[in-house]
Amino acid sequence: MEHFSKAWIQIVTLSLLISYFNIQPSLGFVAHSAAGIKVHFSSRSEYFRTKALPPDASLPELSNEEIARYSRHLILKDCGMEGQRKLKAASVCLIGAGGLGCPALLYLAAAGVGRIGLVDDDVVDESNLQRQVAHGTSTVGKPKVESAAARVADLNPNCEMVLHRVQLTSDNALGVLGGYDIVLDGSDNFPTKYLINDACTILNIPCVYGAILGFEGQASVWNWPPGVGATYRDFLPQPPPPGEIPSCAEGGVLGILPGVIGGIQATEVIKLILGKGDILASRILIYDALSMRFREVQVRRGPNAEVNQLVDYQGFCGVGPAAPKPPPEEEGFRRLGAAAAAARLAGGWAPFVLDVRLPQEAEIVRLPFADALVPHREAAAVADQLPRDRDLLVHCKAGGRSATACKALAAAGFERERLFNLDGGILAWAREVDPSMPLY
């Protein structure tokens, strides 16, 4: 134990000396200019400082109140008065006031970023409160941008909030994001991530990326330096097939996880503004909360990064506008509402009831008369184990996954007249039939 303590003290002392005297490691870093010329820097930090956001001779002054508020920044060697004035002069646009956007927003506002844009067209839902820390019980049902702006106004009234209560699209993205120094991607779907990446590439601004699911998260800074650093398209040239990656609503997410990743994103934004440190560019940081480990993957800029115009990102990701439902007689299964299903059951109907949610969802609430639990992605694999001599009623949380399972079962040969999807799922059952059941 004594040996460990001495070693630890030596490590900490050395770290403090390096930090205080600004000692740089002797490792070199070679960058390639746009003309292909090799330029040697003593460290990655020096290279990125040369690419920092341009200093402004007319940086805004700090008031006495701001000096008191930001005093811990002002005595920080790599921030100081000039750095804080840069933060005040900077503008950052956050896409999404959800799990990632909320912690990033609060820390950027608290840090003194002068102007923050916030893009989100959603309203606060009770299920958001487990992780979206800018919102509260009193703001359920209110627009997220307004809820978050009210929180920022209390946290730091010096921060100017610009609210964009819109869905970011190919038609409005350049207009919304143009004029900001940095964009922070807090979106939760592939079409929007590709859209944000491409818009930032066209506008020549950095995109601070984050993504979360379950107990894992990712962060990076795309297009930094602009036209040189790797982009999201270098990391993921083609989107995964629709439905292959579950959403947070389907797969769940640890409430603390977006705080970790959103905090990393906010840190990178501040480093970009200050022109300090080794930016998380051309590499992606992957965090596993269960093992409490971080690892990195290098990403190189290639021809995929070149973008000249915005496209149809829903179509690109294969999740275009919902197609109109085919006539009932053309579907391979029948649809039944919760109230109608309850009436038929009360009249003696006895179908085999298949729950296609995840096991952990069934632990929250389940229909007491369900016969089997099989996740919807596995429905086709168990088709031979399901009865074909009686009706089959399939349900999930809201009706979407069960409809997918019904299609798979119809393709496996189940008769349309015996195959039923519970439209609205167990949520509809709770609202229309049994209000004592919890909603989730």
PDB file of C-alpha atoms in Angstrom, residues 63-305:
ATOM      1  CA  SER A  63     -19.108  42.767 -16.637  1.00  0.00           C
ATOM      2  CA  ASN A  64     -18.262  42.672 -12.936  1.00  0.00           C
ATOM      3  CA  GLU A  65     -21.114  40.201 -12.441  1.00  0.00           C
ATOM      4  CA  GLU A  66     -19.699  37.954 -15.154  1.00  0.00           C
ATOM      5  CA  ILE A  67     -16.211  38.166 -13.669  1.00  0.00           C
ATOM      6  CA  ALA A  68     -17.607  36.949 -10.355  1.00  0.00           C
ATOM      7  CA  ARG A  69     -19.691  34.253 -12.046  1.00  0.00           C
ATOM      8  CA  TYR A  70     -16.845  32.861 -14.169  1.00  0.00           C
ATOM      9  CA  SER A  71     -14.026  33.369 -11.648  1.00  0.00           C
ATOM     10  CA  ARG A  72     -13.007  29.691 -11.677  1.00  0.00           C
ATOM     11  CA  HIS A  73     -12.529  29.925 -15.430  1.00  0.00           C
ATOM     12  CA  LEU A  74     -10.651  33.204 -15.203  1.00  0.00           C
ATOM     13  CA  ILE A  75      -7.969  31.772 -12.932  1.00  0.00           C
ATOM     14  CA  LEU A  76      -7.630  28.723 -15.196  1.00  0.00           C
ATOM     15  CA  LYS A  77      -4.391  29.083 -17.168  1.00  0.00           C
ATOM     16  CA  ASP A  78      -5.844  27.751 -20.423  1.00  0.00           C
ATOM     17  CA  CYS A  79      -8.921  29.968 -20.247  1.00  0.00           C
ATOM     18  CA  GLY A  80      -8.382  33.257 -18.435  1.00  0.00           C
ATOM     19  CA  MET A  81     -10.004  36.546 -19.402  1.00  0.00           C
ATOM     20  CA  GLU A  82      -9.375  36.128 -23.130  1.00  0.00           C
ATOM     21  CA  GLY A  83     -10.774  32.632 -23.160  1.00  0.00           C
ATOM     22  CA  GLN A  84     -13.900  33.673 -21.292  1.00  0.00           C
ATOM     23  CA  ARG A  85     -14.415  36.533 -23.722  1.00  0.00           C
ATOM     24  CA  LYS A  86     -14.123  34.008 -26.580  1.00  0.00           C
ATOM     25  CA  LEU A  87     -16.824  31.919 -24.937  1.00  0.00           C
ATOM     26  CA  LYS A  88     -19.031  34.992 -24.639  1.00  0.00           C
ATOM     27  CA  ALA A  89     -18.499  35.810 -28.328  1.00  0.00           C
ATOM     28  CA  ALA A  90     -19.165  32.262 -29.512  1.00  0.00           C
ATOM     29  CA  SER A  91     -22.367  30.804 -30.929  1.00  0.00           C
ATOM     30  CA  VAL A  92     -23.285  27.124 -30.755  1.00  0.00           C
ATOM     31  CA  CYS A  93     -26.320  25.344 -32.171  1.00  0.00           C
ATOM     32  CA  LEU A  94     -27.579  22.230 -30.389  1.00  0.00           C
ATOM     33  CA  ILE A  95     -29.717  19.773 -32.334  1.00  0.00           C
ATOM     34  CA  GLY A  96     -32.052  18.095 -29.883  1.00  0.00           C
ATOM     35  CA  ALA A  97     -33.151  19.079 -26.382  1.00  0.00           C
ATOM     36  CA  GLY A  98     -33.152  15.454 -25.258  1.00  0.00           C
ATOM     37  CA  GLY A  99     -30.766  13.132 -23.454  1.00  0.00           C
ATOM     38  CA  LEU A 100     -27.547  14.477 -25.003  1.00  0.00           C
ATOM     39  CA  GLY A 101     -28.691  18.023 -25.639  1.00  0.00           C
ATOM     40  CA  CYS A 102     -29.840  18.708 -22.082  1.00  0.00           C
ATOM     41  CA  PRO A 103     -26.558  18.191 -20.178  1.00  0.00           C
ATOM     42  CA  ALA A 104     -24.539  19.748 -22.993  1.00  0.00           C
ATOM     43  CA  LEU A 105     -26.840  22.770 -23.011  1.00  0.00           C
ATOM     44  CA  LEU A 106     -26.644  23.291 -19.251  1.00  0.00           C
ATOM     45  CA  TYR A 107     -22.851  23.091 -19.144  1.00  0.00           C
ATOM     46  CA  LEU A 108     -22.353  25.325 -22.173  1.00  0.00           C
ATOM     47  CA  ALA A 109     -24.735  27.920 -20.776  1.00  0.00           C
ATOM     48  CA  ALA A 110     -23.112  27.734 -17.351  1.00  0.00           C
ATOM     49  CA  ALA A 111     -19.684  28.069 -18.987  1.00  0.00           C
ATOM     50  CA  GLY A 112     -20.720  31.377 -20.551  1.00  0.00           C
ATOM     51  CA  VAL A 113     -21.262  30.603 -24.230  1.00  0.00           C
ATOM     52  CA  GLY A 114     -22.853  33.819 -25.457  1.00  0.00           C
ATOM     53  CA  ARG A 115     -25.441  32.555 -27.951  1.00  0.00           C
ATOM     54  CA  ILE A 116     -26.949  29.087 -28.065  1.00  0.00           C
ATOM     55  CA  GLY A 117     -29.416  27.886 -30.663  1.00  0.00           C
ATOM     56  CA  LEU A 118     -31.679  24.973 -29.773  1.00  0.00           C
ATOM     57  CA  VAL A 119     -33.490  22.883 -32.398  1.00  0.00           C
ATOM     58  CA  ASP A 120     -36.306  20.531 -31.344  1.00  0.00           C
ATOM     59  CA  ASP A 121     -39.959  20.200 -32.324  1.00  0.00           C
ATOM     60  CA  ASP A 122     -40.958  17.768 -29.555  1.00  0.00           C
ATOM     61  CA  VAL A 123     -42.726  18.265 -26.231  1.00  0.00           C
ATOM     62  CA  VAL A 124     -41.631  17.043 -22.816  1.00  0.00           C
ATOM     63  CA  ASP A 125     -42.931  13.594 -21.923  1.00  0.00           C
ATOM     64  CA  GLU A 126     -42.859  11.962 -18.509  1.00  0.00           C
ATOM     65  CA  SER A 127     -40.553   9.236 -19.851  1.00  0.00           C
ATOM     66  CA  ASN A 128     -37.976  11.927 -20.721  1.00  0.00           C
ATOM     67  CA  LEU A 129     -37.359  12.926 -17.116  1.00  0.00           C
ATOM     68  CA  GLN A 130     -35.184   9.891 -16.333  1.00  0.00           C
ATOM     69  CA  ARG A 131     -32.329  11.412 -18.377  1.00  0.00           C
ATOM     70  CA  GLN A 132     -33.268  14.781 -19.908  1.00  0.00           C
ATOM     71  CA  VAL A 133     -32.144  16.902 -16.986  1.00  0.00           C
ATOM     72  CA  ALA A 134     -33.063  20.327 -18.368  1.00  0.00           C
ATOM     73  CA  HIS A 135     -36.757  19.458 -18.035  1.00  0.00           C
ATOM     74  CA  GLY A 136     -38.904  18.818 -14.984  1.00  0.00           C
ATOM     75  CA  THR A 137     -42.252  17.537 -13.847  1.00  0.00           C
ATOM     76  CA  SER A 138     -43.761  20.999 -14.152  1.00  0.00           C
ATOM     77  CA  THR A 139     -42.840  21.220 -17.850  1.00  0.00           C
ATOM     78  CA  VAL A 140     -44.375  17.914 -19.014  1.00  0.00           C
ATOM     79  CA  GLY A 141     -46.435  18.656 -22.120  1.00  0.00           C
ATOM     80  CA  LYS A 142     -44.563  21.879 -22.905  1.00  0.00           C
ATOM     81  CA  PRO A 143     -42.281  22.344 -25.934  1.00  0.00           C
ATOM     82  CA  LYS A 144     -38.811  21.117 -25.103  1.00  0.00           C
ATOM     83  CA  VAL A 145     -37.109  24.236 -26.452  1.00  0.00           C
ATOM     84  CA  GLU A 146     -39.201  26.432 -24.147  1.00  0.00           C
ATOM     85  CA  SER A 147     -38.685  24.168 -21.142  1.00  0.00           C
ATOM     86  CA  ALA A 148     -34.919  24.107 -21.682  1.00  0.00           C
ATOM     87  CA  ALA A 149     -34.743  27.866 -22.311  1.00  0.00           C
ATOM     88  CA  ALA A 150     -36.505  28.532 -19.007  1.00  0.00           C
ATOM     89  CA  ARG A 151     -33.940  26.403 -17.208  1.00  0.00           C
ATOM     90  CA  VAL A 152     -31.078  28.254 -18.906  1.00  0.00           C
ATOM     91  CA  ALA A 153     -32.595  31.621 -18.024  1.00  0.00           C
ATOM     92  CA  ASP A 154     -32.404  30.650 -14.367  1.00  0.00           C
ATOM     93  CA  LEU A 155     -28.944  29.089 -14.685  1.00  0.00           C
ATOM     94  CA  ASN A 156     -27.286  31.934 -16.595  1.00  0.00           C
ATOM     95  CA  PRO A 157     -29.360  34.910 -17.771  1.00  0.00           C
ATOM     96  CA  ASN A 158     -26.326  36.196 -19.700  1.00  0.00           C
ATOM     97  CA  CYS A 159     -26.771  33.451 -22.272  1.00  0.00           C
ATOM     98  CA  GLU A 160     -28.844  34.382 -25.320  1.00  0.00           C
ATOM     99  CA  MET A 161     -31.100  31.510 -26.372  1.00  0.00           C
ATOM    100  CA  VAL A 162     -32.339  31.219 -29.962  1.00  0.00           C
ATOM    101  CA  LEU A 163     -35.204  28.739 -30.167  1.00  0.00           C
ATOM    102  CA  HIS A 164     -35.938  26.766 -33.334  1.00  0.00           C
ATOM    103  CA  ARG A 165     -39.091  24.772 -32.692  1.00  0.00           C
ATOM    104  CA  VAL A 166     -38.835  22.928 -35.986  1.00  0.00           C
ATOM    105  CA  GLN A 167     -37.815  19.545 -37.275  1.00  0.00           C
ATOM    106  CA  LEU A 168     -34.461  19.852 -39.032  1.00  0.00           C
ATOM    107  CA  THR A 169     -34.883  18.973 -42.717  1.00  0.00           C
ATOM    108  CA  SER A 170     -32.970  19.287 -45.966  1.00  0.00           C
ATOM    109  CA  ASP A 171     -35.053  22.364 -46.741  1.00  0.00           C
ATOM    110  CA  ASN A 172     -34.217  24.338 -43.584  1.00  0.00           C
ATOM    111  CA  ALA A 173     -30.908  22.922 -42.279  1.00  0.00           C
ATOM    112  CA  LEU A 174     -28.533  25.358 -43.997  1.00  0.00           C
ATOM    113  CA  GLY A 175     -30.668  28.308 -42.956  1.00  0.00           C
ATOM    114  CA  VAL A 176     -30.955  27.141 -39.345  1.00  0.00           C
ATOM    115  CA  LEU A 177     -27.301  26.164 -38.844  1.00  0.00           C
ATOM    116  CA  GLY A 178     -25.709  28.927 -40.909  1.00  0.00           C
ATOM    117  CA  GLY A 179     -24.274  31.678 -38.738  1.00  0.00           C
ATOM    118  CA  TYR A 180     -23.269  29.423 -35.838  1.00  0.00           C
ATOM    119  CA  ASP A 181     -19.618  28.667 -35.065  1.00  0.00           C
ATOM    120  CA  ILE A 182     -20.161  25.047 -33.973  1.00  0.00           C
ATOM    121  CA  VAL A 183     -22.975  22.506 -34.165  1.00  0.00           C
ATOM    122  CA  LEU A 184     -23.570  19.908 -31.446  1.00  0.00           C
ATOM    123  CA  ASP A 185     -25.397  16.795 -32.627  1.00  0.00           C
ATOM    124  CA  GLY A 186     -27.767  15.513 -29.941  1.00  0.00           C
ATOM    125  CA  SER A 187     -30.107  13.805 -32.402  1.00  0.00           C
ATOM    126  CA  ASP A 188     -31.334  10.242 -31.970  1.00  0.00           C
ATOM    127  CA  ASN A 189     -31.819   8.901 -35.504  1.00  0.00           C
ATOM    128  CA  PHE A 190     -29.685   8.154 -38.546  1.00  0.00           C
ATOM    129  CA  PRO A 191     -31.374  10.457 -41.099  1.00  0.00           C
ATOM    130  CA  THR A 192     -30.848  13.499 -38.881  1.00  0.00           C
ATOM    131  CA  LYS A 193     -27.243  12.581 -38.135  1.00  0.00           C
ATOM    132  CA  TYR A 194     -26.394  12.339 -41.837  1.00  0.00           C
ATOM    133  CA  LEU A 195     -28.244  15.612 -42.452  1.00  0.00           C
ATOM    134  CA  ILE A 196     -26.347  17.436 -39.692  1.00  0.00           C
ATOM    135  CA  ASN A 197     -23.028  16.060 -40.910  1.00  0.00           C
ATOM    136  CA  ASP A 198     -23.636  17.092 -44.514  1.00  0.00           C
ATOM    137  CA  ALA A 199     -24.920  20.545 -43.597  1.00  0.00           C
ATOM    138  CA  CYS A 200     -21.832  21.171 -41.435  1.00  0.00           C
ATOM    139  CA  THR A 201     -19.576  19.968 -44.254  1.00  0.00           C
ATOM    140  CA  ILE A 202     -21.217  22.366 -46.706  1.00  0.00           C
ATOM    141  CA  LEU A 203     -21.122  25.239 -44.203  1.00  0.00           C
ATOM    142  CA  ASN A 204     -17.492  24.492 -43.212  1.00  0.00           C
ATOM    143  CA  ILE A 205     -18.210  24.265 -39.493  1.00  0.00           C
ATOM    144  CA  PRO A 206     -17.313  21.502 -37.018  1.00  0.00           C
ATOM    145  CA  CYS A 207     -19.932  19.019 -35.838  1.00  0.00           C
ATOM    146  CA  VAL A 208     -19.587  17.659 -32.286  1.00  0.00           C
ATOM    147  CA  TYR A 209     -21.176  14.215 -32.448  1.00  0.00           C
ATOM    148  CA  GLY A 210     -22.691  12.001 -29.773  1.00  0.00           C
ATOM    149  CA  ALA A 211     -24.747   8.802 -29.729  1.00  0.00           C
ATOM    150  CA  ILE A 212     -26.066   6.577 -26.945  1.00  0.00           C
ATOM    151  CA  LEU A 213     -27.895   3.279 -26.512  1.00  0.00           C
ATOM    152  CA  GLY A 214     -28.189   0.961 -23.539  1.00  0.00           C
ATOM    153  CA  PHE A 215     -24.972   1.285 -21.520  1.00  0.00           C
ATOM    154  CA  GLU A 216     -22.755   2.482 -24.391  1.00  0.00           C
ATOM    155  CA  GLY A 217     -22.018   5.847 -25.951  1.00  0.00           C
ATOM    156  CA  GLN A 218     -19.856   7.443 -28.632  1.00  0.00           C
ATOM    157  CA  ALA A 219     -18.440  10.912 -29.190  1.00  0.00           C
ATOM    158  CA  SER A 220     -16.340  12.604 -31.855  1.00  0.00           C
ATOM    159  CA  VAL A 221     -15.771  15.916 -33.627  1.00  0.00           C
ATOM    160  CA  TRP A 222     -16.479  15.672 -37.343  1.00  0.00           C
ATOM    161  CA  ASN A 223     -15.136  17.971 -40.061  1.00  0.00           C
ATOM    162  CA  TRP A 224     -12.405  19.462 -37.911  1.00  0.00           C
ATOM    163  CA  PRO A 225     -10.449  21.157 -39.236  1.00  0.00           C
ATOM    164  CA  PRO A 226     -13.088  21.917 -41.901  1.00  0.00           C
ATOM    165  CA  GLY A 227     -12.276  20.128 -45.120  1.00  0.00           C
ATOM    166  CA  VAL A 228      -9.493  18.130 -43.427  1.00  0.00           C
ATOM    167  CA  GLY A 229     -10.938  16.112 -40.535  1.00  0.00           C
ATOM    168  CA  ALA A 230     -12.987  12.941 -40.912  1.00  0.00           C
ATOM    169  CA  THR A 231     -16.782  13.152 -41.072  1.00  0.00           C
ATOM    170  CA  TYR A 232     -19.695  10.948 -40.076  1.00  0.00           C
ATOM    171  CA  ARG A 233     -19.759   9.560 -43.620  1.00  0.00           C
ATOM    172  CA  ASP A 234     -16.172   8.342 -43.181  1.00  0.00           C
ATOM    173  CA  PHE A 235     -17.201   6.586 -39.975  1.00  0.00           C
ATOM    174  CA  LEU A 236     -20.450   5.151 -41.357  1.00  0.00           C
ATOM    175  CA  PRO A 237     -20.530   5.383 -45.177  1.00  0.00           C
ATOM    176  CA  GLN A 238     -23.899   3.611 -45.378  1.00  0.00           C
ATOM    177  CA  PRO A 239     -26.659   3.581 -42.770  1.00  0.00           C
ATOM    178  CA  PRO A 240     -27.665   0.253 -41.240  1.00  0.00           C
ATOM    179  CA  PRO A 241     -30.858  -1.366 -42.534  1.00  0.00           C
ATOM    180  CA  PRO A 242     -34.002   0.184 -41.040  1.00  0.00           C
ATOM    181  CA  GLY A 243     -34.938  -1.431 -37.738  1.00  0.00           C
ATOM    182  CA  GLU A 244     -31.615  -3.224 -37.295  1.00  0.00           C
ATOM    183  CA  ILE A 245     -30.477  -0.851 -34.528  1.00  0.00           C
ATOM    184  CA  PRO A 246     -33.132  -0.459 -31.833  1.00  0.00           C
ATOM    185  CA  SER A 247     -34.088   3.023 -30.694  1.00  0.00           C
ATOM    186  CA  CYS A 248     -33.776   4.117 -27.068  1.00  0.00           C
ATOM    187  CA  ALA A 249     -37.542   3.670 -26.815  1.00  0.00           C
ATOM    188  CA  GLU A 250     -37.140   0.012 -27.775  1.00  0.00           C
ATOM    189  CA  GLY A 251     -33.695  -0.851 -26.379  1.00  0.00           C
ATOM    190  CA  GLY A 252     -33.586   1.482 -23.385  1.00  0.00           C
ATOM    191  CA  VAL A 253     -30.799   3.748 -22.162  1.00  0.00           C
ATOM    192  CA  LEU A 254     -29.077   4.225 -18.813  1.00  0.00           C
ATOM    193  CA  GLY A 255     -30.206   7.612 -17.521  1.00  0.00           C
ATOM    194  CA  ILE A 256     -26.694   8.739 -16.561  1.00  0.00           C
ATOM    195  CA  LEU A 257     -25.152   7.758 -19.911  1.00  0.00           C
ATOM    196  CA  PRO A 258     -26.202  10.893 -21.857  1.00  0.00           C
ATOM    197  CA  GLY A 259     -24.758  12.966 -19.026  1.00  0.00           C
ATOM    198  CA  VAL A 260     -21.346  11.407 -19.635  1.00  0.00           C
ATOM    199  CA  ILE A 261     -21.456  11.692 -23.437  1.00  0.00           C
ATOM    200  CA  GLY A 262     -23.185  15.083 -23.434  1.00  0.00           C
ATOM    201  CA  GLY A 263     -20.527  16.331 -21.018  1.00  0.00           C
ATOM    202  CA  ILE A 264     -17.791  15.125 -23.362  1.00  0.00           C
ATOM    203  CA  GLN A 265     -19.498  16.905 -26.261  1.00  0.00           C
ATOM    204  CA  ALA A 266     -19.711  20.141 -24.260  1.00  0.00           C
ATOM    205  CA  THR A 267     -16.031  19.805 -23.355  1.00  0.00           C
ATOM    206  CA  GLU A 268     -15.051  19.503 -27.014  1.00  0.00           C
ATOM    207  CA  VAL A 269     -17.148  22.550 -27.896  1.00  0.00           C
ATOM    208  CA  ILE A 270     -15.366  24.618 -25.250  1.00  0.00           C
ATOM    209  CA  LYS A 271     -11.941  23.385 -26.405  1.00  0.00           C
ATOM    210  CA  LEU A 272     -12.794  24.365 -29.972  1.00  0.00           C
ATOM    211  CA  ILE A 273     -13.821  27.853 -28.856  1.00  0.00           C
ATOM    212  CA  LEU A 274     -10.739  28.319 -26.681  1.00  0.00           C
ATOM    213  CA  GLY A 275      -8.394  26.791 -29.246  1.00  0.00           C
ATOM    214  CA  LYS A 276      -6.926  24.531 -26.571  1.00  0.00           C
ATOM    215  CA  GLY A 277      -6.158  20.872 -26.200  1.00  0.00           C
ATOM    216  CA  ASP A 278      -6.234  17.841 -28.453  1.00  0.00           C
ATOM    217  CA  ILE A 279      -9.580  17.894 -30.225  1.00  0.00           C
ATOM    218  CA  LEU A 280     -11.471  14.601 -30.545  1.00  0.00           C
ATOM    219  CA  ALA A 281     -11.189  14.827 -34.341  1.00  0.00           C
ATOM    220  CA  SER A 282     -10.666  11.983 -36.834  1.00  0.00           C
ATOM    221  CA  ARG A 283     -11.184   9.517 -34.002  1.00  0.00           C
ATOM    222  CA  ILE A 284     -14.223   8.272 -32.176  1.00  0.00           C
ATOM    223  CA  LEU A 285     -14.338   7.763 -28.412  1.00  0.00           C
ATOM    224  CA  ILE A 286     -16.395   4.737 -27.325  1.00  0.00           C
ATOM    225  CA  TYR A 287     -17.602   4.447 -23.730  1.00  0.00           C
ATOM    226  CA  ASP A 288     -18.840   1.248 -22.081  1.00  0.00           C
ATOM    227  CA  ALA A 289     -20.488   2.108 -18.778  1.00  0.00           C
ATOM    228  CA  LEU A 290     -20.809  -1.509 -17.638  1.00  0.00           C
ATOM    229  CA  SER A 291     -17.075  -2.146 -17.820  1.00  0.00           C
ATOM    230  CA  MET A 292     -16.234   1.531 -17.162  1.00  0.00           C
ATOM    231  CA  ARG A 293     -13.812   1.599 -20.065  1.00  0.00           C
ATOM    232  CA  PHE A 294     -13.079   4.017 -22.869  1.00  0.00           C
ATOM    233  CA  ARG A 295     -11.487   3.067 -26.168  1.00  0.00           C
ATOM    234  CA  GLU A 296     -10.707   4.929 -29.377  1.00  0.00           C
ATOM    235  CA  VAL A 297     -11.055   4.126 -33.052  1.00  0.00           C
ATOM    236  CA  GLN A 298      -9.225   6.191 -35.666  1.00  0.00           C
ATOM    237  CA  VAL A 299     -11.286   7.474 -38.591  1.00  0.00           C
ATOM    238  CA  ARG A 300      -9.644   8.768 -41.770  1.00  0.00           C
ATOM    239  CA  ARG A 301     -11.168  11.282 -44.125  1.00  0.00           C
ATOM    240  CA  GLY A 302     -11.867   9.824 -47.538  1.00  0.00           C
ATOM    241  CA  PRO A 303     -13.952  10.437 -50.658  1.00  0.00           C
ATOM    242  CA  ASN A 304     -17.155   9.755 -48.696  1.00  0.00           C
ATOM    243  CA  ALA A 305     -16.653  13.070 -46.908  1.00  0.00           C
TER     244      ALA A 305
END
